PDB file of C-alpha atoms in Angstrom:
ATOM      1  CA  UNK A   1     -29.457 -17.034  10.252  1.00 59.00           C
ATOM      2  CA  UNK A   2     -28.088 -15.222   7.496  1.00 83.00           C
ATOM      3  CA  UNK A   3     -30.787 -12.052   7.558  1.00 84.00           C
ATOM      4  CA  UNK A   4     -29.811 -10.834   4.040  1.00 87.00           C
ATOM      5  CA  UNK A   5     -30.270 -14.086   2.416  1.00 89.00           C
ATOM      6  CA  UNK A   6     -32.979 -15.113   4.036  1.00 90.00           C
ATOM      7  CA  UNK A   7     -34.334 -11.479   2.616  1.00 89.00           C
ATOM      8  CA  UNK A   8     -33.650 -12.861  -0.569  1.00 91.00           C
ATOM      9  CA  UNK A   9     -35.524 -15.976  -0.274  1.00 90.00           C
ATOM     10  CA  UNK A  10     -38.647 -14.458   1.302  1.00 91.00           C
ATOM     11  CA  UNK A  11     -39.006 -11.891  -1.667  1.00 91.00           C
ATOM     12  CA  UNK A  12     -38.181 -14.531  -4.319  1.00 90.00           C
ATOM     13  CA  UNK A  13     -41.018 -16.627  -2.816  1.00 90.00           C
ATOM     14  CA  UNK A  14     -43.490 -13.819  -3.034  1.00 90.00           C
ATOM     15  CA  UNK A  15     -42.565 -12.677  -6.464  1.00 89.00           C
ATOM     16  CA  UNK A  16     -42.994 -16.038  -8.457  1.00 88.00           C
ATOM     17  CA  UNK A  17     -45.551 -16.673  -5.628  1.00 88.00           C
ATOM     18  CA  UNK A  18     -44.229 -20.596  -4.955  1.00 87.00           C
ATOM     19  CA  UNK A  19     -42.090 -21.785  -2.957  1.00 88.00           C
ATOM     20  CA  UNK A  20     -41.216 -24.431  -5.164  1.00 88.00           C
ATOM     21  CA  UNK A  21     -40.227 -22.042  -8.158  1.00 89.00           C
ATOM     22  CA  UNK A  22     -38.446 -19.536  -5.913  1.00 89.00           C
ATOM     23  CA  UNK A  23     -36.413 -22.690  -4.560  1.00 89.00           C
ATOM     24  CA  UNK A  24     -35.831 -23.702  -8.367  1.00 89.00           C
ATOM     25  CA  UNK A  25     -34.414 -20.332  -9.163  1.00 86.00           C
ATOM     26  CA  UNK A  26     -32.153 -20.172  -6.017  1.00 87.00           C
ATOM     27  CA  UNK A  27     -30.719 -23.345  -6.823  1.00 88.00           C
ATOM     28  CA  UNK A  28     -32.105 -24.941  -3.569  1.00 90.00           C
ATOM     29  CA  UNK A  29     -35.242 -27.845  -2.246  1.00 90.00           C
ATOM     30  CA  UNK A  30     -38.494 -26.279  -1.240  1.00 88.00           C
ATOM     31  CA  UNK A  31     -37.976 -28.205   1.771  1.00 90.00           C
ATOM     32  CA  UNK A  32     -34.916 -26.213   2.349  1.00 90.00           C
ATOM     33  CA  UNK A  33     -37.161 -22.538   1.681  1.00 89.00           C
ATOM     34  CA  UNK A  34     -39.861 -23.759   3.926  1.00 89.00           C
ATOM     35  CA  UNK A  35     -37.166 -24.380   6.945  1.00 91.00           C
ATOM     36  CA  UNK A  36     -35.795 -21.208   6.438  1.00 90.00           C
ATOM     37  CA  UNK A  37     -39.192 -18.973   6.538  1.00 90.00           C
ATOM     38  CA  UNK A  38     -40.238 -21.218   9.098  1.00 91.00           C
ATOM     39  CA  UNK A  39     -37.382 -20.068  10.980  1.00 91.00           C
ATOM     40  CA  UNK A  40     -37.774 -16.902  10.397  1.00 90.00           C
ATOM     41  CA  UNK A  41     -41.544 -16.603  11.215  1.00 90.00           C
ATOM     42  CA  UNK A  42     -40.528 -17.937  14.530  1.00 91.00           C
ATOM     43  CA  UNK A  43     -37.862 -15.496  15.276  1.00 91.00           C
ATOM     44  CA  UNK A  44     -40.590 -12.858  14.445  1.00 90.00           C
ATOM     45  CA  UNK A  45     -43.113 -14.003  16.526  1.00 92.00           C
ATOM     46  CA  UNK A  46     -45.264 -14.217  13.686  1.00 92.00           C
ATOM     47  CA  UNK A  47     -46.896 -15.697  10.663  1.00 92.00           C
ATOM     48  CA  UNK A  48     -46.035 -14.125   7.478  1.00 91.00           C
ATOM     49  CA  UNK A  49     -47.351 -16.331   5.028  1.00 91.00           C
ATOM     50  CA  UNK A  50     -50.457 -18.272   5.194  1.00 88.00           C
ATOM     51  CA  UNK A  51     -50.294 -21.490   2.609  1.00 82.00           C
ATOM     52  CA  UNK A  52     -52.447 -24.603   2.214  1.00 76.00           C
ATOM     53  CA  UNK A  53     -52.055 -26.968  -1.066  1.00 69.00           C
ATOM     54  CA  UNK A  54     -53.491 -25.249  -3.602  1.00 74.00           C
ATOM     55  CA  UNK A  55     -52.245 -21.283  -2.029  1.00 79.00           C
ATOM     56  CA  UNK A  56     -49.980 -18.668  -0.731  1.00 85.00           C
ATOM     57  CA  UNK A  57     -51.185 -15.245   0.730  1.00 88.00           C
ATOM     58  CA  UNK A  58     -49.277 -12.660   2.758  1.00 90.00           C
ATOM     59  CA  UNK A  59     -50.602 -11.640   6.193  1.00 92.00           C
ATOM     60  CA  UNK A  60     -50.475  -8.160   7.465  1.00 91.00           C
ATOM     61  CA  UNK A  61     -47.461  -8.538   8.758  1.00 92.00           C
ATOM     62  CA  UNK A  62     -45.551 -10.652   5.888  1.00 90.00           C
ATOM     63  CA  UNK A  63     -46.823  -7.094   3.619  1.00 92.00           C
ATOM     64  CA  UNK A  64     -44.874  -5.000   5.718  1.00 93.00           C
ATOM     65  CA  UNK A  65     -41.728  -7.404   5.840  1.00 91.00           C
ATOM     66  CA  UNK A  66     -42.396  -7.837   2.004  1.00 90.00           C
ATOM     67  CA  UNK A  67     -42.296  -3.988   1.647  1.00 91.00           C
ATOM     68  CA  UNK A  68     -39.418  -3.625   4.208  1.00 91.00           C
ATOM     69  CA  UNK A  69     -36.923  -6.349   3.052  1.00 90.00           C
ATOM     70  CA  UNK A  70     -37.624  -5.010  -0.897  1.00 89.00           C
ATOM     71  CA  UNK A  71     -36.224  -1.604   0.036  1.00 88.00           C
ATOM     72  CA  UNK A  72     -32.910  -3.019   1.635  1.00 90.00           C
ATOM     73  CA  UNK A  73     -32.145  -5.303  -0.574  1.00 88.00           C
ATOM     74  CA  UNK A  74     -32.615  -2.459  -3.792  1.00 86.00           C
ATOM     75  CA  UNK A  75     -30.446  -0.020  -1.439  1.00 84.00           C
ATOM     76  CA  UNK A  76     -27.585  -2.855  -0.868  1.00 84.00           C
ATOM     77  CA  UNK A  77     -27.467  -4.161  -4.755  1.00 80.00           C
ATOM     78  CA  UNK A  78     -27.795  -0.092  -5.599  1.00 77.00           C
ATOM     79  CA  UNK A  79     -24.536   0.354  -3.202  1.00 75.00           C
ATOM     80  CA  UNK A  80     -22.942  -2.581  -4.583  1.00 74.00           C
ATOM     81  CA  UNK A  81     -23.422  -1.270  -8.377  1.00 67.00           C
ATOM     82  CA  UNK A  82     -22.091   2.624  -7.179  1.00 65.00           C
ATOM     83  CA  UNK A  83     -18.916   0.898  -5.822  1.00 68.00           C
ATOM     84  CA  UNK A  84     -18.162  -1.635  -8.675  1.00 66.00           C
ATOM     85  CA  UNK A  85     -19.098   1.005 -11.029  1.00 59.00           C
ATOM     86  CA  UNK A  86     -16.453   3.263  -9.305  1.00 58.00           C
ATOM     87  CA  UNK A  87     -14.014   0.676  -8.612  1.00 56.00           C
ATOM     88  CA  UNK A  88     -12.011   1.461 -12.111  1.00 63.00           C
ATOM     89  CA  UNK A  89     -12.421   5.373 -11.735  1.00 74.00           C
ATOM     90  CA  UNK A  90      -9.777   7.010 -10.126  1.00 81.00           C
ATOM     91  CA  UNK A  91     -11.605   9.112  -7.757  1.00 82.00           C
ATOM     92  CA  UNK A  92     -11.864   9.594  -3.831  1.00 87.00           C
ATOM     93  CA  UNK A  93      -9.414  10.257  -1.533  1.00 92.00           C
ATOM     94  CA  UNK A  94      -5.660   8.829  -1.838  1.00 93.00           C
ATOM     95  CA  UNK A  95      -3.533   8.605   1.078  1.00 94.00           C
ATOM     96  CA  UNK A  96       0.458   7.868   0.545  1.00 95.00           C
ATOM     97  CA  UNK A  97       3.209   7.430   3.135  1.00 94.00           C
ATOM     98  CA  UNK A  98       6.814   7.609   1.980  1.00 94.00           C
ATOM     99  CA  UNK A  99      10.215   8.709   3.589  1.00 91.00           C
ATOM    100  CA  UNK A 100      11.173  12.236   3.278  1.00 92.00           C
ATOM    101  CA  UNK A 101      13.948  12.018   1.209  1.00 92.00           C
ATOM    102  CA  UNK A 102      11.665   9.806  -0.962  1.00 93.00           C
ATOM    103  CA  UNK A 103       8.965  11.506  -0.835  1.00 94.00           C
ATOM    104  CA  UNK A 104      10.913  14.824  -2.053  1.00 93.00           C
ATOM    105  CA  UNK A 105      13.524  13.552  -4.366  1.00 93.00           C
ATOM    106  CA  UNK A 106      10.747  10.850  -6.334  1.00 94.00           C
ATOM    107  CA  UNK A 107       7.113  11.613  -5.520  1.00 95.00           C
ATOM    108  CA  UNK A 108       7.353  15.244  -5.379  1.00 95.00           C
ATOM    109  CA  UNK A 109       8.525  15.714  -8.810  1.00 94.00           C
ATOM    110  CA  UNK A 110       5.392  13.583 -10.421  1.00 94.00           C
ATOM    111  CA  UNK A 111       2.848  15.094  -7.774  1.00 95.00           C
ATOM    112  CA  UNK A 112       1.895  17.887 -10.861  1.00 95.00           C
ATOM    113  CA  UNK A 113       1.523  15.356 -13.745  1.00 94.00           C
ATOM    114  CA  UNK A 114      -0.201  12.672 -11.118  1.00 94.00           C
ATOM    115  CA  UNK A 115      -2.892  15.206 -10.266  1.00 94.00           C
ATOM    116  CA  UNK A 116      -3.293  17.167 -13.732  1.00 93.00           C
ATOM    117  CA  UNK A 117      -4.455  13.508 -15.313  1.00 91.00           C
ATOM    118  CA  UNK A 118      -6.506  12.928 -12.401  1.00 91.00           C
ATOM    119  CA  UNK A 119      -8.477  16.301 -11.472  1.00 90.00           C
ATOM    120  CA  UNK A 120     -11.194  14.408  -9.584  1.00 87.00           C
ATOM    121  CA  UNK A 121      -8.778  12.672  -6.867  1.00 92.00           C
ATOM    122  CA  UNK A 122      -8.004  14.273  -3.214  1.00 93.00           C
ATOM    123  CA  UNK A 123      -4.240  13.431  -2.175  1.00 95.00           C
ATOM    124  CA  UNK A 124      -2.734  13.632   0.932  1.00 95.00           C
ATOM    125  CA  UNK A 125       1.406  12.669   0.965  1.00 95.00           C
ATOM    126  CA  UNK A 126       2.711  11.861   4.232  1.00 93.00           C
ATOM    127  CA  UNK A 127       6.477  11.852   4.975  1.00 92.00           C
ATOM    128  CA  UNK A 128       7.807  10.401   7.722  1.00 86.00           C
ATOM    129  CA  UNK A 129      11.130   8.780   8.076  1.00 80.00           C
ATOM    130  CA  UNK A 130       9.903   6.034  10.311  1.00 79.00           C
ATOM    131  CA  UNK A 131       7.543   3.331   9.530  1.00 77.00           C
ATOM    132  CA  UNK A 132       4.216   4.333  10.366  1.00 79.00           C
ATOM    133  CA  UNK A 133       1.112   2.060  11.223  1.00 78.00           C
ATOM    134  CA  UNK A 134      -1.111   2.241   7.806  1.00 79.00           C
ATOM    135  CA  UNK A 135      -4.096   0.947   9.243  1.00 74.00           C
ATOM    136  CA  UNK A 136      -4.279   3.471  11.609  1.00 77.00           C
ATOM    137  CA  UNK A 137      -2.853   6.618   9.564  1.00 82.00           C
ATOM    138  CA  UNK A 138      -5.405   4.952   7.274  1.00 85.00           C
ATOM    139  CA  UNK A 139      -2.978   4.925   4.036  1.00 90.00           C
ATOM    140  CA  UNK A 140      -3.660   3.612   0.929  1.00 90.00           C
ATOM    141  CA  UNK A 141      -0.039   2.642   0.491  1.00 92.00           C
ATOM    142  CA  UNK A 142       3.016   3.453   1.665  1.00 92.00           C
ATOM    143  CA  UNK A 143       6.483   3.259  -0.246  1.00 93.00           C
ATOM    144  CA  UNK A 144       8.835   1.284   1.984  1.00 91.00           C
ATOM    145  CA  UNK A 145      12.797   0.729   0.872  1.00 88.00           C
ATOM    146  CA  UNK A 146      14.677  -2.126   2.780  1.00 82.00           C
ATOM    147  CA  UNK A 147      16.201  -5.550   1.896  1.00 77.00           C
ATOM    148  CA  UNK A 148      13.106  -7.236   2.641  1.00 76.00           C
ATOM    149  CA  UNK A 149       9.651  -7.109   4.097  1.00 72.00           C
ATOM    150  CA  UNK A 150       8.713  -8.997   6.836  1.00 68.00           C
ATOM    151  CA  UNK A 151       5.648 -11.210   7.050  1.00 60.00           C
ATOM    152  CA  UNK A 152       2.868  -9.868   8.172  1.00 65.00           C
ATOM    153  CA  UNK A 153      -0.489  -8.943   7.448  1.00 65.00           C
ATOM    154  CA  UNK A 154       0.182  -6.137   4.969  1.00 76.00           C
ATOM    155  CA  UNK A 155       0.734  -6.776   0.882  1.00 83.00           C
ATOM    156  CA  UNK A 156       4.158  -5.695   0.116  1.00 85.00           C
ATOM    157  CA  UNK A 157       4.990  -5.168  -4.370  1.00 87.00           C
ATOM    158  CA  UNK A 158       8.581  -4.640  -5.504  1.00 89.00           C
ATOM    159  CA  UNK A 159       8.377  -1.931  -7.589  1.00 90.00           C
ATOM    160  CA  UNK A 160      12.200  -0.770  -7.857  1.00 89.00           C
ATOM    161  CA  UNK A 161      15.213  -1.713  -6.668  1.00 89.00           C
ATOM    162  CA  UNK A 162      17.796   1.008  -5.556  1.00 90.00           C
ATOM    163  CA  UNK A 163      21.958   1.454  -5.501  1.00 91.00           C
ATOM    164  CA  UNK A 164      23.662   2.176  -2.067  1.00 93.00           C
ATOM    165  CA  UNK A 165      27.163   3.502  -2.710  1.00 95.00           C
ATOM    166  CA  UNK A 166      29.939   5.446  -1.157  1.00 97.00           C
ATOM    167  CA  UNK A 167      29.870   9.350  -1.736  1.00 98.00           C
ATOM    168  CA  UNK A 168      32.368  12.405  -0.659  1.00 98.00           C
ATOM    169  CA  UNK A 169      33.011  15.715  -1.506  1.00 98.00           C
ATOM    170  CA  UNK A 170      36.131  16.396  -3.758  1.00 98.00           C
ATOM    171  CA  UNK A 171      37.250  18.928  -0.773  1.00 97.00           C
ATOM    172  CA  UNK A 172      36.985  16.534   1.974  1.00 97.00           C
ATOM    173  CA  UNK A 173      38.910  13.804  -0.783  1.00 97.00           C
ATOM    174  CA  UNK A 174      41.745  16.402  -1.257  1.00 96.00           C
ATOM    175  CA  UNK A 175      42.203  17.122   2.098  1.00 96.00           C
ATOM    176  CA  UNK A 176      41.545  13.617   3.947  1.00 96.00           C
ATOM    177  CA  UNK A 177      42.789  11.220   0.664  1.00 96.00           C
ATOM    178  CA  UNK A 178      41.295   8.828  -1.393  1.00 96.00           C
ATOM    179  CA  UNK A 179      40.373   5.410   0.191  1.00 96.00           C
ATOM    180  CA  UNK A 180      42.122   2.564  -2.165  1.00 95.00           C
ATOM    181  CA  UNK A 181      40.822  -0.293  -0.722  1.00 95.00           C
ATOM    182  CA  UNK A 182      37.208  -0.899   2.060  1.00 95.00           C
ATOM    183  CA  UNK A 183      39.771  -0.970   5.102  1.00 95.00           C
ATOM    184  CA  UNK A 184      40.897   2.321   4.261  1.00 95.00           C
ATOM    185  CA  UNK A 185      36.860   3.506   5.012  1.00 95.00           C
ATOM    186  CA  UNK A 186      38.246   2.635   8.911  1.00 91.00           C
ATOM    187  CA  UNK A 187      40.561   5.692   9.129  1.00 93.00           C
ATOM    188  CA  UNK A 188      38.123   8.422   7.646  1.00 95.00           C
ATOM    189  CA  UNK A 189      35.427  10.461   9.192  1.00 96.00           C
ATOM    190  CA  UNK A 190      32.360   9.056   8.588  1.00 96.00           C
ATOM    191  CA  UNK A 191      28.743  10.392   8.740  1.00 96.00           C
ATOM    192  CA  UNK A 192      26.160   7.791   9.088  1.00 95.00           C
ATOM    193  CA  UNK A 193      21.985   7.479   8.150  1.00 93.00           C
ATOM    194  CA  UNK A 194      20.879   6.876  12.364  1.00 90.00           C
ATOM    195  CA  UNK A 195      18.104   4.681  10.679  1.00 85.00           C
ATOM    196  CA  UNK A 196      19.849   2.442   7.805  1.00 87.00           C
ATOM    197  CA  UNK A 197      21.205  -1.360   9.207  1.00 86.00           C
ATOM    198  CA  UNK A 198      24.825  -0.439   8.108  1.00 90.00           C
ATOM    199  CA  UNK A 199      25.237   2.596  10.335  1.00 92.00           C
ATOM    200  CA  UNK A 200      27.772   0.946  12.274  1.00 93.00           C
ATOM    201  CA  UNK A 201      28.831  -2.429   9.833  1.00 94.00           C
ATOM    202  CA  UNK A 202      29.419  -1.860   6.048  1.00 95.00           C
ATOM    203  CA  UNK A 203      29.420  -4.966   4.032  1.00 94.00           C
ATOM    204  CA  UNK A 204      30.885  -4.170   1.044  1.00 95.00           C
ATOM    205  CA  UNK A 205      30.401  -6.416  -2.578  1.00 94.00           C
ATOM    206  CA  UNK A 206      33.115  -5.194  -5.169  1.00 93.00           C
ATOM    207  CA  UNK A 207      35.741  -7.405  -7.092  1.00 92.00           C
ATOM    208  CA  UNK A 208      37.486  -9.096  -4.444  1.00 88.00           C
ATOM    209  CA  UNK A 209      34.038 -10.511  -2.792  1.00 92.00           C
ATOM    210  CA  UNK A 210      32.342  -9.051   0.421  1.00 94.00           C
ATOM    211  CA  UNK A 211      34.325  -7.202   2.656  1.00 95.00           C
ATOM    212  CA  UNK A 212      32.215  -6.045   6.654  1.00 95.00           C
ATOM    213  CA  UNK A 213      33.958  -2.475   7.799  1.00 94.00           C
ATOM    214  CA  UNK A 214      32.867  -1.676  11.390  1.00 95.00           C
ATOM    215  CA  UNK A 215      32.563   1.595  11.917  1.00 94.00           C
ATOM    216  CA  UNK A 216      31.727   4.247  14.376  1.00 94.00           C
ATOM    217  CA  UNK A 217      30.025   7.029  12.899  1.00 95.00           C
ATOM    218  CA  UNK A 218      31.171  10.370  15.128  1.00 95.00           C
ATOM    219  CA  UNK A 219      27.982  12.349  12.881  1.00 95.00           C
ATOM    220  CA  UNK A 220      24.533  10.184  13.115  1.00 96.00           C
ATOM    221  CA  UNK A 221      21.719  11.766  11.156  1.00 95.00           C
ATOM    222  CA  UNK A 222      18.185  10.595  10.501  1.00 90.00           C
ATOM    223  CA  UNK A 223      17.220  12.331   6.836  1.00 91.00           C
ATOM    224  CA  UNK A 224      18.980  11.049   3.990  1.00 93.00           C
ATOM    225  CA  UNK A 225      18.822  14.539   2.549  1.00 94.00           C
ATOM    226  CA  UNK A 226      20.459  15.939   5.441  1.00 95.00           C
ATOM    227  CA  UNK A 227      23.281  13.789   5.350  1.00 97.00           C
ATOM    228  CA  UNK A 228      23.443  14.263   1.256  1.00 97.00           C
ATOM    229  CA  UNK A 229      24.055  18.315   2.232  1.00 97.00           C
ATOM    230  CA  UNK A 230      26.721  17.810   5.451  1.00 98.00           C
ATOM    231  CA  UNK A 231      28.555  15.450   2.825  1.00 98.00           C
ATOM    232  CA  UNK A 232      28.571  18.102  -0.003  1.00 98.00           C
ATOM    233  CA  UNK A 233      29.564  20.387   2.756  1.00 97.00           C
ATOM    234  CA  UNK A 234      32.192  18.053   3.433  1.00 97.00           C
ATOM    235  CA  UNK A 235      31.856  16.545   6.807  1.00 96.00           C
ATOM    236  CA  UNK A 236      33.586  12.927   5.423  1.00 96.00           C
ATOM    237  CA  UNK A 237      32.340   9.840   3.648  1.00 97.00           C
ATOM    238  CA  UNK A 238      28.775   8.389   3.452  1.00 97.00           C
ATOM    239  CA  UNK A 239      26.641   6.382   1.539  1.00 96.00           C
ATOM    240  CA  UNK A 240      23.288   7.769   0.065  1.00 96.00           C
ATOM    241  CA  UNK A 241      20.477   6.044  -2.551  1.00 93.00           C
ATOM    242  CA  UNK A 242      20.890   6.461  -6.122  1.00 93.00           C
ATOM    243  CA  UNK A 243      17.728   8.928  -5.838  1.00 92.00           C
ATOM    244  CA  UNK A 244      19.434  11.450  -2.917  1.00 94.00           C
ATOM    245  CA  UNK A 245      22.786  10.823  -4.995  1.00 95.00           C
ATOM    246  CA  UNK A 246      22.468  11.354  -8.209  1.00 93.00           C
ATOM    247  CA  UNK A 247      21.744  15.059  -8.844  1.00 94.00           C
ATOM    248  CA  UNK A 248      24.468  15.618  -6.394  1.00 97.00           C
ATOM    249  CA  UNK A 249      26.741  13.756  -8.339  1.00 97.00           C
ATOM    250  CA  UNK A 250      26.035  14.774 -11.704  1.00 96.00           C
ATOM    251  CA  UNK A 251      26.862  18.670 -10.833  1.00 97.00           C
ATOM    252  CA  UNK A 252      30.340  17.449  -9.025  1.00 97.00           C
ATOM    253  CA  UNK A 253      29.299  18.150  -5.634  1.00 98.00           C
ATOM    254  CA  UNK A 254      29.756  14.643  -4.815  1.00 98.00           C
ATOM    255  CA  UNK A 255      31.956  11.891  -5.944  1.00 97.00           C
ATOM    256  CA  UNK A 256      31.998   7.981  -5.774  1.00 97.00           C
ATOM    257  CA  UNK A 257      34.240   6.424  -3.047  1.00 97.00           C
ATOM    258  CA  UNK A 258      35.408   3.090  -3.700  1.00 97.00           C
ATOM    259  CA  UNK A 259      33.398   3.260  -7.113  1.00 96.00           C
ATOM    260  CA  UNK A 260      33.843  -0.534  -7.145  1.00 95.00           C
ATOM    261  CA  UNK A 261      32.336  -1.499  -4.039  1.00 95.00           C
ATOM    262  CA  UNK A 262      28.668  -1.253  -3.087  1.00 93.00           C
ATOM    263  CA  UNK A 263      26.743  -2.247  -0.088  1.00 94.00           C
ATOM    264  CA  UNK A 264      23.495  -4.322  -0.915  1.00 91.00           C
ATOM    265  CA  UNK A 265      20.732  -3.208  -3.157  1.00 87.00           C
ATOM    266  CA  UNK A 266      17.296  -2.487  -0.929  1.00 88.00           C
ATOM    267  CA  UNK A 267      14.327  -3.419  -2.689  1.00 90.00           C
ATOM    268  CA  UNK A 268      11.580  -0.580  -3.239  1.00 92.00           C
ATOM    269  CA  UNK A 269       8.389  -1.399  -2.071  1.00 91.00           C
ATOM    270  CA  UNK A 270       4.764  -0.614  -2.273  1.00 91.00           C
ATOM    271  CA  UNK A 271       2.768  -1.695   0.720  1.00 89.00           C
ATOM    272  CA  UNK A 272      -0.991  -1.725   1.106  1.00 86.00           C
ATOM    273  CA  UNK A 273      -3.139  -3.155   4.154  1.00 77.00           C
ATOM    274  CA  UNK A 274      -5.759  -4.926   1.497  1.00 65.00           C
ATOM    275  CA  UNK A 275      -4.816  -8.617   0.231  1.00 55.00           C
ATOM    276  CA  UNK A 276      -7.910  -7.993  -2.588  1.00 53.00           C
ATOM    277  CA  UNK A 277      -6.064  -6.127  -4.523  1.00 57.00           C
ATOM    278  CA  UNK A 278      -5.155  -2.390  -5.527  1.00 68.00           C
ATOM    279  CA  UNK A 279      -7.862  -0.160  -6.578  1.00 81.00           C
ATOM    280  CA  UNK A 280      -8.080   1.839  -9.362  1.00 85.00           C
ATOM    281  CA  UNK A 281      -6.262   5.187  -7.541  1.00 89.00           C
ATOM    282  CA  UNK A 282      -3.600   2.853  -6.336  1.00 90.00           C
ATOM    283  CA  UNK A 283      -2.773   1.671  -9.407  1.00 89.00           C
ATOM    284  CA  UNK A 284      -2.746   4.792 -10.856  1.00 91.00           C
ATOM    285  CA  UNK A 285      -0.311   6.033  -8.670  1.00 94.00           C
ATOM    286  CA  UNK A 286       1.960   3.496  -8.966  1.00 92.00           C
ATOM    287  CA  UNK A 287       2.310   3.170 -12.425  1.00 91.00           C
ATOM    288  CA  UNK A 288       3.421   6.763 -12.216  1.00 91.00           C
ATOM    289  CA  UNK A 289       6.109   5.574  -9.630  1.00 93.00           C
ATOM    290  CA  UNK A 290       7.152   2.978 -11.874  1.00 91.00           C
ATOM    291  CA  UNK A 291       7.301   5.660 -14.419  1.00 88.00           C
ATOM    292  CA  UNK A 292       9.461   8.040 -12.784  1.00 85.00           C
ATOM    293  CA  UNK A 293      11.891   4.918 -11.156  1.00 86.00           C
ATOM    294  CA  UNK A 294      12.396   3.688 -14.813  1.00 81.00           C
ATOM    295  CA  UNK A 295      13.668   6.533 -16.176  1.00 70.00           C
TER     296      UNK A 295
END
């Protein structure tokens, strides 16, 4: 028995005092009503309304029910109006996951704007290089970059797509030489991201097709920002995201290796645990990602 709805039929009844004009306004048979508060008399233990042909009266104990079943259902359509009213505010309490080097290179930087057009919304930003569990971190979303998400029971959105390309130091060039061609990669020192799928296998696209360099890595680190620094330092040849790269490259600190050749592009994604859609601080959120990736 479906208590709510049966709620719902009980008060209808009493309000238009008929059973057959309750049953007309819920779209059902009278027959169907009469089943139904049947049933439920019975799994009371008692009568709640007396009828005969011509009448309908509430007994001591259909009053209270009456009185009872009024206030829950006001307090349940009053919930349902707060949260519907609230569902296009951007208000509560936001919770995003994101890599570090993400996180401080891309979300960081909007974090002041975000927050200044929203002064009613909490935020916590968690960084963590590894995936997390969202459900129970309880995130909102979380910003995932790979090739591809798996299937599961989480929503994934592309919102971005990044470059993965070869970087060095102009010292470490000078001293170790310029790779010419993707074999050349083979004889260099190279420092490696411990969590990427091409620490040890490089499969390079550039004008001659798709070249796979195995490789070794002697230097394994787990922070894309930490490998950024030990190749500025230079400690050999890596690849790093557009978004770790490109400051580093615009001041000369790094260079492009093999400017020609990149490995695949990972997609940028947004993942939430919800398949009914983003609410309204989600969405706000986002489209100041999408912002920030664009330009």
């Amino acid at each position: 028995m479906d208590k709510l709805s049966v709620m719902q039929a009980f008060r209808r009844i009493v309000d238009r005092g008929s059973f057959a004009r309750a049953a007309e306004d819920l779209g059902v048979s009278p027959a169907l009503l009469s089943r139904e508060i049947k049933l439920l008399e019975e799994s009371l233990g008692t009568t709640l309304l007396t009828r005969t042909t011509r009448s309908m009266s509430l007994t001591d104990a259909g009053r209270l029910y009456y009185d009872e079943a009024t206030g829950i259902l006001d307090a349940v359509a009053q919930v349902e109006t707060r949260i519907r009213d609230g569902a296009g505010a951007v208000r509560g309490h936001l919770k995003v996951n994101a890599s570090n080097s993400f996180g401080q290179t891309v979300i960081a930087p909007i974090l002041p704007t975000f927050l200044d057009a929203y002064p009613d919304l909490r935020l916590t930003v968690s960084m963590d290089d590894r995936v997390v569990d969202m459900v129970e971190g309880g995130f909102d979303v979380s910003i995932r970059i790979r090739p591809a998400m798996p299937d599961s029971a989480l929503v994934a959105r592309r919102i971005g797509t990044m470059r993965q390309r070869i970087f060095a130091a102009p010292a470490y060039l000078e001293k170790a030489g310029v790779p010419v061609v993707p074999q050349d990669i083979a004889r260099h020192r190279v420092t490696g991201f411990l969590l990427a799928d091409h620490l040890t296998s490089w499969a390079l696209t550039g004008p001659s097709g798709t070249v796979t360099i195995d490789l070794d890595p002697p230097v394994r680190v787990g922070n894309s920002l930490v490998l950024r620094d030990l190749l500025i330092a230079g400690q050999g040849i890596g690849t790093l995201p557009d978004f770790v790269s490109n400051e580093a490259e615009a001041r000369g600190e790094l260079v492009r290796v093999l400017p020609d050749w990149e490995l695949p592009a990972p997609e940028i994604f947004a993942v939430t645990a919800s398949r009914l859609g983003m609410d309204a601080k989600v969405t706000a959120f986002l489209d100041h990602l999408r912002t920030a990736l664009r330009s």
